[in-house]
C-alpha positions as YAML, in Angstrom:
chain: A
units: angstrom
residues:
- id: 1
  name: UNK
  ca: [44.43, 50.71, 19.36]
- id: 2
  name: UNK
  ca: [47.18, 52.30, 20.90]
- id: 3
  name: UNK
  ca: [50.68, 51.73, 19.92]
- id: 4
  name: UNK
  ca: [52.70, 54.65, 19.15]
- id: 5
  name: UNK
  ca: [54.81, 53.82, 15.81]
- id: 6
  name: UNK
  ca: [54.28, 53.10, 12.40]
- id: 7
  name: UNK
  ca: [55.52, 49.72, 12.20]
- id: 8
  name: UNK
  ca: [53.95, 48.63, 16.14]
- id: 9
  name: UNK
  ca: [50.77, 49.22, 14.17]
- id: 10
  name: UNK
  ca: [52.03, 47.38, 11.28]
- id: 11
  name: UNK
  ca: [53.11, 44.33, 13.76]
- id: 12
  name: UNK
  ca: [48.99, 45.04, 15.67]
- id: 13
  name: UNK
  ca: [46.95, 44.64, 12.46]
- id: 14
  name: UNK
  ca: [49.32, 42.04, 10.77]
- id: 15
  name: UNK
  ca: [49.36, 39.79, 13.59]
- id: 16
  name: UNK
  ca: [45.90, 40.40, 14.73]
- id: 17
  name: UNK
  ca: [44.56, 39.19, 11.04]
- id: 18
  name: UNK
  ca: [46.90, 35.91, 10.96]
- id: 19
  name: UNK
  ca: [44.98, 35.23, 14.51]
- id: 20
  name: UNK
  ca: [41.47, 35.95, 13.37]
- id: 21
  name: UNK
  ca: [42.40, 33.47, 10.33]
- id: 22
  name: UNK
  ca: [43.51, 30.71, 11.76]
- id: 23
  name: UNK
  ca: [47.17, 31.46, 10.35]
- id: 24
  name: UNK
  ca: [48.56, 31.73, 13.75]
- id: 25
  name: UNK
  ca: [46.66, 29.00, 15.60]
- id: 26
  name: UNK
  ca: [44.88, 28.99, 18.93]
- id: 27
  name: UNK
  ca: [47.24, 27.96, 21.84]
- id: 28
  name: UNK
  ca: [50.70, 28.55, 19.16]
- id: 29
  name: UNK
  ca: [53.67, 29.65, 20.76]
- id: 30
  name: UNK
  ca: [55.27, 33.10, 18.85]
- id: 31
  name: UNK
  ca: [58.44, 32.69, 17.27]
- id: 32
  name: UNK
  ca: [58.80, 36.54, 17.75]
- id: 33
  name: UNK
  ca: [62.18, 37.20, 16.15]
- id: 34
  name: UNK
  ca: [61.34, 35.01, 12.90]
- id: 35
  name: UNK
  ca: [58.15, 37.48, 12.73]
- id: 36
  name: UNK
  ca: [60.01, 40.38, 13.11]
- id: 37
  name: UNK
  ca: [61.88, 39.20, 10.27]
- id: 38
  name: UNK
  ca: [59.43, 38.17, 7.99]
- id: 39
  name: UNK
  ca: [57.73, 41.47, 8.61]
- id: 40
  name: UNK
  ca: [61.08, 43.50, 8.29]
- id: 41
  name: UNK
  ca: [61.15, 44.98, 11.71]
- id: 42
  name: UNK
  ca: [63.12, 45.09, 14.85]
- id: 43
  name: UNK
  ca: [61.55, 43.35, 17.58]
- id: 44
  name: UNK
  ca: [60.79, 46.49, 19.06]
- id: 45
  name: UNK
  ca: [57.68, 47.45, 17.01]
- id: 46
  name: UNK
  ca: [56.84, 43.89, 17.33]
- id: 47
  name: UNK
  ca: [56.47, 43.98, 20.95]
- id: 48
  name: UNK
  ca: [54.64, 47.03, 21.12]
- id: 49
  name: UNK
  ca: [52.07, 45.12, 18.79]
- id: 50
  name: UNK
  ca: [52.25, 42.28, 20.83]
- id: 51
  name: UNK
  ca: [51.54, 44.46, 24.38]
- id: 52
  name: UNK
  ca: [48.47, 45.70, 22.18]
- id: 53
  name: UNK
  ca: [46.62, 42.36, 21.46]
- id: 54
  name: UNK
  ca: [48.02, 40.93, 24.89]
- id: 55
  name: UNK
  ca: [45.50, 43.94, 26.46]
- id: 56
  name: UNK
  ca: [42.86, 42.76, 24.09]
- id: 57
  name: UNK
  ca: [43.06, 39.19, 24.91]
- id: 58
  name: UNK
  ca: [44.24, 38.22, 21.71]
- id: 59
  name: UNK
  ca: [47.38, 37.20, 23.06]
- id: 60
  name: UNK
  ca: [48.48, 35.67, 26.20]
- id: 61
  name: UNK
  ca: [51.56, 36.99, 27.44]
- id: 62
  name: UNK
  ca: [54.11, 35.42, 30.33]
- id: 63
  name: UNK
  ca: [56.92, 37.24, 29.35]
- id: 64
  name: UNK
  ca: [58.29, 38.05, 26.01]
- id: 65
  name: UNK
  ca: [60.11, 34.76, 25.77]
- id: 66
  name: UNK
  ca: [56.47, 33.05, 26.26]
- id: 67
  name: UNK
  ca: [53.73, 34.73, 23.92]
- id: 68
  name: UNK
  ca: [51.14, 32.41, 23.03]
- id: 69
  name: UNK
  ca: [47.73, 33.08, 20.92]
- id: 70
  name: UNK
  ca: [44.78, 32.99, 22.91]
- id: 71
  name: UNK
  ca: [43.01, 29.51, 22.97]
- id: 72
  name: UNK
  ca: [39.74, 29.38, 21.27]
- id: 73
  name: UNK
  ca: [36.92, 28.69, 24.44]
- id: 74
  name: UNK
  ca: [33.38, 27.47, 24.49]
- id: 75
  name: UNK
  ca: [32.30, 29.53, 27.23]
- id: 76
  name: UNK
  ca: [33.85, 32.62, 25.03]
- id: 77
  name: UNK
  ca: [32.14, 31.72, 22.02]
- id: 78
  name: UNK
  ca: [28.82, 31.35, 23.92]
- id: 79
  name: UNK
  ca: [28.86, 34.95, 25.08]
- id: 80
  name: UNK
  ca: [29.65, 36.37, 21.76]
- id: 81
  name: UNK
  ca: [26.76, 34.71, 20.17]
- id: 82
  name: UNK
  ca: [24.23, 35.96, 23.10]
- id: 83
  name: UNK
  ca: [26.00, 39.44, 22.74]
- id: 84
  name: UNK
  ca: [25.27, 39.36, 18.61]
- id: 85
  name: UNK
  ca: [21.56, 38.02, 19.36]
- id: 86
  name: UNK
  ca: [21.40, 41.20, 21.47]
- id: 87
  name: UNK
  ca: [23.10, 43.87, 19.23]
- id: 88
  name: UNK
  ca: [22.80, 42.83, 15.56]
- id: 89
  name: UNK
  ca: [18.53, 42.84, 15.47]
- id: 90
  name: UNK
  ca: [18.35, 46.30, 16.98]
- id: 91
  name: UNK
  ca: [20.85, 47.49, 14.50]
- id: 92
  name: UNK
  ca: [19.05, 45.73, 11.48]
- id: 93
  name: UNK
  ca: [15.65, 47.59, 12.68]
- id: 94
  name: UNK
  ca: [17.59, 50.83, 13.28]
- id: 95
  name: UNK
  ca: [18.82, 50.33, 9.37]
- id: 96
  name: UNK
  ca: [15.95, 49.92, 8.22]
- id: 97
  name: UNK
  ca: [14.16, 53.44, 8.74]
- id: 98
  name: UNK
  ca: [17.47, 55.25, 8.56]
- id: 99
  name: UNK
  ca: [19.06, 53.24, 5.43]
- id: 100
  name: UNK
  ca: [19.96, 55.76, 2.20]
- id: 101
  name: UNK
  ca: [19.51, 54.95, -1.22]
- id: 102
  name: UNK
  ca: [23.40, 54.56, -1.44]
- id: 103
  name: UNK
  ca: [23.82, 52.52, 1.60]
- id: 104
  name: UNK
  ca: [21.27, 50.07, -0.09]
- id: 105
  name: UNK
  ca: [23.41, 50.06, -3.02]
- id: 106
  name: UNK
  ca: [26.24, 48.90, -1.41]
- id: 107
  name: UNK
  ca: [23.67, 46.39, 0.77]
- id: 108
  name: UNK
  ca: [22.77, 44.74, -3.11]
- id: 109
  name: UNK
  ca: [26.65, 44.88, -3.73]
- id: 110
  name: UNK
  ca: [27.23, 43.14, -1.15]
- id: 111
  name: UNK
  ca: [24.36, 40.40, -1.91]
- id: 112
  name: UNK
  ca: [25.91, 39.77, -5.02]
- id: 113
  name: UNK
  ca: [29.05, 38.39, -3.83]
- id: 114
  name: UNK
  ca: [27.59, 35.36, -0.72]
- id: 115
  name: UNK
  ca: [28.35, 32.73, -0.89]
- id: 116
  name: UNK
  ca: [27.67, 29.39, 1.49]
- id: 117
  name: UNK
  ca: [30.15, 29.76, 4.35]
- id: 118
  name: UNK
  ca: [31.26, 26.16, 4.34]
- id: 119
  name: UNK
  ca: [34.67, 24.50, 4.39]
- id: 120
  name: UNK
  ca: [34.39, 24.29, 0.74]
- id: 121
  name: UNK
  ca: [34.78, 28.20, 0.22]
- id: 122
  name: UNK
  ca: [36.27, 28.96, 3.33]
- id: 123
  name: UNK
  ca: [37.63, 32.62, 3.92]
- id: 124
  name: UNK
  ca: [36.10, 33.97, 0.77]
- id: 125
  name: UNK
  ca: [32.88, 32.85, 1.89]
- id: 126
  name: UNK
  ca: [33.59, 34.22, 5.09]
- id: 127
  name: UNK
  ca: [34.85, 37.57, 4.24]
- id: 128
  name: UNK
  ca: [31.84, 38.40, 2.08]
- id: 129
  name: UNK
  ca: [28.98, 36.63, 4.79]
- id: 130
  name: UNK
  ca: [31.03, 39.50, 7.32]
- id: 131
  name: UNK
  ca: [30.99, 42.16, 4.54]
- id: 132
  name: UNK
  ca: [26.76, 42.06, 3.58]
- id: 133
  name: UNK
  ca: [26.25, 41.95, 7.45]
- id: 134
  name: UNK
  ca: [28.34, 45.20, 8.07]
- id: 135
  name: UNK
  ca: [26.92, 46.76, 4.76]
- id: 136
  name: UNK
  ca: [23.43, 46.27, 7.18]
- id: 137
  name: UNK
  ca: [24.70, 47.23, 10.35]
- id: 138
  name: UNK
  ca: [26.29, 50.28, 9.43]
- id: 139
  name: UNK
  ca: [23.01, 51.64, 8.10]
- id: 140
  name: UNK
  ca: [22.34, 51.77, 11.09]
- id: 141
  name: UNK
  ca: [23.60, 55.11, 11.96]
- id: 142
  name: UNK
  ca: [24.34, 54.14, 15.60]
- id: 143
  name: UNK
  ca: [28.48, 54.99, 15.59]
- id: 144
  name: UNK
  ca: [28.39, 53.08, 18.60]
- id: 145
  name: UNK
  ca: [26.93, 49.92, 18.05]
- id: 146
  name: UNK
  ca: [28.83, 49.90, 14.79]
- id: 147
  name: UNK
  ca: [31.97, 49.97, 16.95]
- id: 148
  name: UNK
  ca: [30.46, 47.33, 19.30]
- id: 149
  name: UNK
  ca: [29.43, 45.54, 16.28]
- id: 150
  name: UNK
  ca: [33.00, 45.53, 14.57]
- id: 151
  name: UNK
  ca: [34.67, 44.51, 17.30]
- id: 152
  name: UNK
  ca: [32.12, 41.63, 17.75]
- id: 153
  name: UNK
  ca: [32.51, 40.10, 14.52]
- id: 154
  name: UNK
  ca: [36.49, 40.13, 15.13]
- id: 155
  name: UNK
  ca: [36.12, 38.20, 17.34]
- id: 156
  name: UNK
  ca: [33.65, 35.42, 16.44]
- id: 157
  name: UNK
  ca: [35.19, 35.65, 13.06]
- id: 158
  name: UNK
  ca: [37.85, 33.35, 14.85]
- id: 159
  name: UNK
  ca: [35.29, 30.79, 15.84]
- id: 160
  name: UNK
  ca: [33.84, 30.40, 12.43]
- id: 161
  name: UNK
  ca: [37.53, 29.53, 11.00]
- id: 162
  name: UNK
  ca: [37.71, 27.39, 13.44]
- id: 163
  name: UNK
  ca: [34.04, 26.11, 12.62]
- id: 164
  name: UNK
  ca: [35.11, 25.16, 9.56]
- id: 165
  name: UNK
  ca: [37.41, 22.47, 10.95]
- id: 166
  name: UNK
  ca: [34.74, 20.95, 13.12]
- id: 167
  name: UNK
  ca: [31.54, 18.67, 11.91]
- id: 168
  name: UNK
  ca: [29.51, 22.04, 11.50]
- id: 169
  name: UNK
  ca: [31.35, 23.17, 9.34]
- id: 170
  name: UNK
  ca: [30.52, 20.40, 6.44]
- id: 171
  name: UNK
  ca: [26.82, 21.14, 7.04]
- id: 172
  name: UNK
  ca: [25.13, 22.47, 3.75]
- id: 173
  name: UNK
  ca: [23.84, 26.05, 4.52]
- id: 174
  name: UNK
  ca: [21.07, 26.80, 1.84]
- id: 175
  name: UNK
  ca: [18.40, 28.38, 4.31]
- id: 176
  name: UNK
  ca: [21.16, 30.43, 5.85]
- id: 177
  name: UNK
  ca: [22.65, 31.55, 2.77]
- id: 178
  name: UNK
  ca: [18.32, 32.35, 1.72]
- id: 179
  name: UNK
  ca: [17.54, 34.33, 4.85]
- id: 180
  name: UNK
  ca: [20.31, 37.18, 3.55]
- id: 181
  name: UNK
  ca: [18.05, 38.05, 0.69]
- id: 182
  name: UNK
  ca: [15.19, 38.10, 2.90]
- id: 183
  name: UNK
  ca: [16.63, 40.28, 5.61]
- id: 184
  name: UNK
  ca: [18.00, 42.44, 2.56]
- id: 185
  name: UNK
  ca: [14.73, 42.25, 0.95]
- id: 186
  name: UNK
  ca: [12.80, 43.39, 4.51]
- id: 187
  name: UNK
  ca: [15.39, 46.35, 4.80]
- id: 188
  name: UNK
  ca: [14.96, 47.67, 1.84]
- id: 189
  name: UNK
  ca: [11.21, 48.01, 2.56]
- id: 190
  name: UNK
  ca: [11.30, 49.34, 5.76]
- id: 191
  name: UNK
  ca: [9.92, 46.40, 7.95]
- id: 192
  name: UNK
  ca: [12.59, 46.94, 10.73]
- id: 193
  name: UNK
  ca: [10.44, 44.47, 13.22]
- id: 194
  name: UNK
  ca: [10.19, 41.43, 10.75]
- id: 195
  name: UNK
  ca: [14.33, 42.15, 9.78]
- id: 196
  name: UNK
  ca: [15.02, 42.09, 13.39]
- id: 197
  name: UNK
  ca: [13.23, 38.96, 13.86]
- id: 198
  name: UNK
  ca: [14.59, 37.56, 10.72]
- id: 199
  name: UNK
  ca: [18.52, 38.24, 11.93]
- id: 200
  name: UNK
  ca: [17.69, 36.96, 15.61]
- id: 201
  name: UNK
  ca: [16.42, 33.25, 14.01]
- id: 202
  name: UNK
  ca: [19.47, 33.72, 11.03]
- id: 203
  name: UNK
  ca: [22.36, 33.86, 14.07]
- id: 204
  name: UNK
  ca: [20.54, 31.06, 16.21]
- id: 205
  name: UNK
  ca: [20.97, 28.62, 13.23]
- id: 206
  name: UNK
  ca: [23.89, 30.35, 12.10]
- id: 207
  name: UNK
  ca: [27.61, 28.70, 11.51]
- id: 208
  name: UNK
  ca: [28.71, 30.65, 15.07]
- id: 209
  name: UNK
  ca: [26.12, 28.53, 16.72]
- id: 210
  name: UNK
  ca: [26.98, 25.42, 15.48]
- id: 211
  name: UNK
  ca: [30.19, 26.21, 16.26]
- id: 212
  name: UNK
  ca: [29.16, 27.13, 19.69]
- id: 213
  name: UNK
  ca: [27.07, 23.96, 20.31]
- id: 214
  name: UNK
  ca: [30.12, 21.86, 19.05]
- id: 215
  name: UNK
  ca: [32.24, 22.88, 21.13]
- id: 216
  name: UNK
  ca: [30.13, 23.21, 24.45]
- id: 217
  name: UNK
  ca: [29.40, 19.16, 23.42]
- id: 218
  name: UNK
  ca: [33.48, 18.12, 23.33]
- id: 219
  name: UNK
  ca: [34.37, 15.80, 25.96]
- id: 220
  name: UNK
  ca: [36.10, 18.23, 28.78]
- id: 221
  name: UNK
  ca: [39.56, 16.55, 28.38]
- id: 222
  name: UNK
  ca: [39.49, 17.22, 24.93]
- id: 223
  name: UNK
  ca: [41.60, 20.18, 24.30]
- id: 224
  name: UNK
  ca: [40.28, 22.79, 21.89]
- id: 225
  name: UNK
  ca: [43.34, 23.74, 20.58]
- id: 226
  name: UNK
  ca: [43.50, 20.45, 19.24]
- id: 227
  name: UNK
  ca: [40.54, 19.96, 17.92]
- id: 228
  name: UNK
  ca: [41.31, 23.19, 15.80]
- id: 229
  name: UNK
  ca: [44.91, 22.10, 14.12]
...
């Protein structure tokens, strides 16, 4: 991130969370002086913020008078998931021979507090699903894959809001919500190859390929903003 005051950084991360939420919908039009308002800032900052997540494809930008939130795409959500069945096993068998007692702490902290990520718990469910992966991840010791990583999982985090909307996500989860304890479990002891293969089948049959498959299957005149609202 690069904007250069206070309160452009203020407008970045406030508006980047409503997008990754669902709050500001895929293909929604900003109203940009009623959000400059409602976040008590001139619509200076706000731009700045906006020029930020415009360069990051979070936004699509015209001119300032025409700022809308990126649509949500199937082609998109397909290469996330291949990217995350690429990264996120070789970080799980990096974590587990370089783990620390405290970072398996926080790993069982994190545990504690799954729960099934279906439409029924929504962004709770979500939040802590993101938060036990990361607590994995991170063990990892790789700075850069964690960055790789984070960035990753702001993105697809959109998808599985979105999920959440669609048939998938009504689907009970048990097994998914199961395999966290195993992968934890397999971390823990130090069997980075069985972990890695663990994660790889977890995000194949996870919500974020469901969501993927979903949306691939729409009929093509179907837009996906709509499908979303």
């Amino acid at each position: 991130m690069d904007v250069t005051s206070s309160k452009g950084a203020l407008a970045y991360r406030e508006l980047r969370r409503r997008i990754i939420s669902g709050e500001l919908a895929p293909g929604s039009r900003l109203s940009q002086y009623e959000l400059a308002d409602e976040l008590q800032m001139s619509i200076t900052p706000l731009r700045e913020g906006i020029r930020q997540l415009a360069s990051e494809d979070w936004l699509k930008m015209d001119t300032y008078r025409d700022v809308r939130v990126a649509s949500v795409d199937a082609g998109e959500a397909r290469e996330l998931l291949e990217v995350r069945l690429l990264l996120e096993p070789e970080a799980t068998r990096l974590a587990a021979g370089r783990r620390t007692g405290a970072e398996v702490s926080v790993m069982e902290k994190a545990a504690e507090q799954l729960l099934p990520v279906t439409r029924s718990w929504g962004e709770e469910a979500i939040s802590a699903h993101r938060a036990f992966h990361r607590s994995i991840y991170v063990a990892s010791h790789n700075h850069v894959l964690i960055r790789m990583l984070d960035g990753l999982w702001d993105k697809a985090d959109r998808y599985r809001y979105v999920g959440l909307q669609l048939p998938a996500g009504n689907e009970p989860r048990g097994l998914d919500l199961q395999q966290h304890y195993d992968i934890l479990r397999l971390v823990v002891e130090g069997h980075g190859e069985e972990a890695a293969d663990l994660v790889r089948t977890h995000i194949a049959h996870s919500l974020g390929a469901a969501v993927t498959q979903t949306l691939e299957n729409l009929p093509q005149a179907q837009p996906l903003d709509e499908v979303s609202a």
